């Protein structure tokens, strides 16, 4: 995964992966994952240019943060791939069956992940509570 505190640098990784995809250039495994998520979100493609990397996406302005949203998709996919927290892979599979596709299942899971991360605020997220939320979906 990617670790950084530099918001613009992280956003540039997304932009670069998408530009490589569009240009038909070889992608690393991580870039391919990023490009896959970006490809599933055409509503965010306009935000993927260097001029908008510094944008603040504030909920009170009615703006959804495309980089946060796509990052949460990537986090869910990483969790499912590693089955961490334990049991998430099964929850994901059940939600995929219920909703008919992975993307919709991830959208349902994202709210639970975001809420869990919000509650953590500088401490370890409560994995048990997170799984409870996911199973309630």
mmCIF file of C-alpha atoms in Angstrom:
data_model
loop_
_atom_site.group_PDB
_atom_site.id
_atom_site.type_symbol
_atom_site.label_atom_id
_atom_site.label_comp_id
_atom_site.label_asym_id
_atom_site.label_seq_id
_atom_site.Cartn_x
_atom_site.Cartn_y
_atom_site.Cartn_z
ATOM 1 C CA UNK A 1 0.000 0.000 0.000
ATOM 2 C CA UNK A 2 0.879 3.650 -0.086
ATOM 3 C CA UNK A 3 1.895 5.578 3.031
ATOM 4 C CA UNK A 4 2.274 9.323 3.027
ATOM 5 C CA UNK A 5 1.024 12.432 4.781
ATOM 6 C CA UNK A 6 1.301 14.508 1.607
ATOM 7 C CA UNK A 7 -2.220 14.783 0.196
ATOM 8 C CA UNK A 8 -1.123 16.136 -3.178
ATOM 9 C CA UNK A 9 1.538 13.454 -3.613
ATOM 10 C CA UNK A 10 -1.034 10.750 -2.907
ATOM 11 C CA UNK A 11 -3.458 12.320 -5.342
ATOM 12 C CA UNK A 12 -0.718 12.497 -7.970
ATOM 13 C CA UNK A 13 -0.246 8.719 -7.687
ATOM 14 C CA UNK A 14 -3.893 8.311 -8.697
ATOM 15 C CA UNK A 15 -3.549 10.793 -11.557
ATOM 16 C CA UNK A 16 -0.342 9.143 -12.816
ATOM 17 C CA UNK A 17 -1.859 5.654 -12.729
ATOM 18 C CA UNK A 18 -4.888 6.843 -14.679
ATOM 19 C CA UNK A 19 -2.753 8.668 -17.248
ATOM 20 C CA UNK A 20 -0.643 5.537 -17.748
ATOM 21 C CA UNK A 21 -3.822 3.496 -18.231
ATOM 22 C CA UNK A 22 -5.170 5.957 -20.796
ATOM 23 C CA UNK A 23 -1.842 6.026 -22.604
ATOM 24 C CA UNK A 24 -1.575 2.239 -22.749
ATOM 25 C CA UNK A 25 1.625 2.243 -20.694
ATOM 26 C CA UNK A 26 2.629 -0.661 -18.465
ATOM 27 C CA UNK A 27 1.239 -0.468 -14.935
ATOM 28 C CA UNK A 28 2.535 -1.874 -11.681
ATOM 29 C CA UNK A 29 0.109 -4.082 -9.767
ATOM 30 C CA UNK A 30 -0.840 -1.167 -7.513
ATOM 31 C CA UNK A 31 -1.277 1.198 -10.462
ATOM 32 C CA UNK A 32 -3.535 -1.363 -12.127
ATOM 33 C CA UNK A 33 -5.705 -1.507 -8.999
ATOM 34 C CA UNK A 34 -5.888 2.278 -8.871
ATOM 35 C CA UNK A 35 -6.720 2.535 -12.583
ATOM 36 C CA UNK A 36 -9.439 -0.080 -12.169
ATOM 37 C CA UNK A 37 -11.131 1.937 -9.421
ATOM 38 C CA UNK A 38 -10.769 5.186 -11.392
ATOM 39 C CA UNK A 39 -12.258 3.487 -14.448
ATOM 40 C CA UNK A 40 -15.323 2.561 -12.404
ATOM 41 C CA UNK A 41 -15.847 6.232 -11.470
ATOM 42 C CA UNK A 42 -16.225 8.298 -14.644
ATOM 43 C CA UNK A 43 -17.920 10.998 -12.572
ATOM 44 C CA UNK A 44 -14.510 11.740 -11.028
ATOM 45 C CA UNK A 45 -12.415 11.824 -14.203
ATOM 46 C CA UNK A 46 -12.566 15.627 -14.432
ATOM 47 C CA UNK A 47 -10.932 15.867 -10.992
ATOM 48 C CA UNK A 48 -7.898 13.917 -12.221
ATOM 49 C CA UNK A 49 -5.772 16.737 -13.506
ATOM 50 C CA UNK A 50 -2.866 18.554 -11.944
ATOM 51 C CA UNK A 51 -4.849 21.799 -11.668
ATOM 52 C CA UNK A 52 -7.306 20.239 -9.235
ATOM 53 C CA UNK A 53 -4.892 18.345 -7.000
ATOM 54 C CA UNK A 54 -5.029 21.108 -4.389
ATOM 55 C CA UNK A 55 -8.837 21.217 -4.241
ATOM 56 C CA UNK A 56 -10.558 20.902 -0.902
ATOM 57 C CA UNK A 57 -13.680 18.793 -1.070
ATOM 58 C CA UNK A 58 -15.794 19.911 1.842
ATOM 59 C CA UNK A 59 -19.054 18.141 2.686
ATOM 60 C CA UNK A 60 -20.602 21.414 3.834
ATOM 61 C CA UNK A 61 -20.123 22.648 0.269
ATOM 62 C CA UNK A 62 -21.956 19.602 -1.033
ATOM 63 C CA UNK A 63 -18.804 18.199 -2.598
ATOM 64 C CA UNK A 64 -17.769 14.612 -2.356
ATOM 65 C CA UNK A 65 -14.009 13.975 -2.240
ATOM 66 C CA UNK A 66 -13.224 11.754 -5.241
ATOM 67 C CA UNK A 67 -9.769 10.839 -3.945
ATOM 68 C CA UNK A 68 -11.119 9.785 -0.560
ATOM 69 C CA UNK A 69 -13.916 7.793 -2.151
ATOM 70 C CA UNK A 70 -11.596 5.935 -4.524
ATOM 71 C CA UNK A 71 -9.066 5.430 -1.717
ATOM 72 C CA UNK A 72 -11.753 3.759 0.383
ATOM 73 C CA UNK A 73 -12.500 1.413 -2.532
ATOM 74 C CA UNK A 74 -8.813 0.495 -2.602
ATOM 75 C CA UNK A 75 -8.788 -0.040 1.172
ATOM 76 C CA UNK A 76 -11.811 -2.349 0.960
ATOM 77 C CA UNK A 77 -10.152 -4.341 -1.830
ATOM 78 C CA UNK A 78 -6.952 -4.692 0.197
ATOM 79 C CA UNK A 79 -8.921 -5.820 3.240
ATOM 80 C CA UNK A 80 -10.815 -8.400 1.197
ATOM 81 C CA UNK A 81 -7.609 -9.687 -0.447
ATOM 82 C CA UNK A 82 -5.966 -10.212 2.957
ATOM 83 C CA UNK A 83 -9.178 -11.097 4.855
ATOM 84 C CA UNK A 84 -8.242 -8.507 7.447
ATOM 85 C CA UNK A 85 -10.142 -7.924 9.568
ATOM 86 C CA UNK A 86 -10.933 -11.599 9.728
ATOM 87 C CA UNK A 87 -14.251 -12.401 8.105
ATOM 88 C CA UNK A 88 -14.397 -9.425 5.730
ATOM 89 C CA UNK A 89 -13.864 -11.613 2.684
ATOM 90 C CA UNK A 90 -17.014 -13.597 3.489
ATOM 91 C CA UNK A 91 -19.014 -10.433 4.155
ATOM 92 C CA UNK A 92 -17.827 -9.020 0.821
ATOM 93 C CA UNK A 93 -18.779 -12.202 -1.029
ATOM 94 C CA UNK A 94 -22.258 -12.164 0.526
ATOM 95 C CA UNK A 95 -22.744 -8.502 -0.385
ATOM 96 C CA UNK A 96 -21.575 -9.157 -3.953
ATOM 97 C CA UNK A 97 -24.174 -11.930 -4.242
ATOM 98 C CA UNK A 98 -26.873 -9.770 -2.686
ATOM 99 C CA UNK A 99 -26.222 -6.722 -4.869
ATOM 100 C CA UNK A 100 -25.087 -8.512 -8.009
ATOM 101 C CA UNK A 101 -21.696 -6.827 -8.382
ATOM 102 C CA UNK A 102 -18.499 -5.949 -6.556
ATOM 103 C CA UNK A 103 -18.752 -2.213 -7.067
ATOM 104 C CA UNK A 104 -22.157 -1.880 -5.411
ATOM 105 C CA UNK A 105 -21.041 -4.143 -2.561
ATOM 106 C CA UNK A 106 -17.993 -1.938 -1.992
ATOM 107 C CA UNK A 107 -20.162 1.184 -1.939
ATOM 108 C CA UNK A 108 -22.209 -0.365 0.863
ATOM 109 C CA UNK A 109 -19.028 -1.271 2.756
ATOM 110 C CA UNK A 110 -17.418 2.149 2.346
ATOM 111 C CA UNK A 111 -19.839 3.836 4.721
ATOM 112 C CA UNK A 112 -19.019 1.331 7.459
ATOM 113 C CA UNK A 113 -15.289 1.780 6.875
ATOM 114 C CA UNK A 114 -15.529 5.578 6.885
ATOM 115 C CA UNK A 115 -17.547 5.560 10.114
ATOM 116 C CA UNK A 116 -15.075 3.190 11.769
ATOM 117 C CA UNK A 117 -12.105 5.329 10.734
ATOM 118 C CA UNK A 118 -13.852 8.491 11.900
ATOM 119 C CA UNK A 119 -14.454 6.976 15.331
ATOM 120 C CA UNK A 120 -10.830 5.853 15.616
ATOM 121 C CA UNK A 121 -9.371 9.389 15.306
ATOM 122 C CA UNK A 122 -5.746 8.637 16.137
ATOM 123 C CA UNK A 123 -6.169 5.213 17.700
ATOM 124 C CA UNK A 124 -6.523 1.736 16.267
ATOM 125 C CA UNK A 125 -9.891 1.199 14.563
ATOM 126 C CA UNK A 126 -12.242 -1.184 16.357
ATOM 127 C CA UNK A 127 -12.158 -4.151 13.963
ATOM 128 C CA UNK A 128 -14.878 -6.042 15.827
ATOM 129 C CA UNK A 129 -17.257 -3.070 15.592
ATOM 130 C CA UNK A 130 -16.365 -2.638 11.926
ATOM 131 C CA UNK A 131 -17.219 -6.282 11.136
ATOM 132 C CA UNK A 132 -20.470 -5.887 13.088
ATOM 133 C CA UNK A 133 -21.390 -2.915 10.924
ATOM 134 C CA UNK A 134 -20.535 -4.818 7.757
ATOM 135 C CA UNK A 135 -22.532 -7.874 8.770
ATOM 136 C CA UNK A 136 -25.534 -5.658 9.482
ATOM 137 C CA UNK A 137 -25.579 -4.629 5.831
#
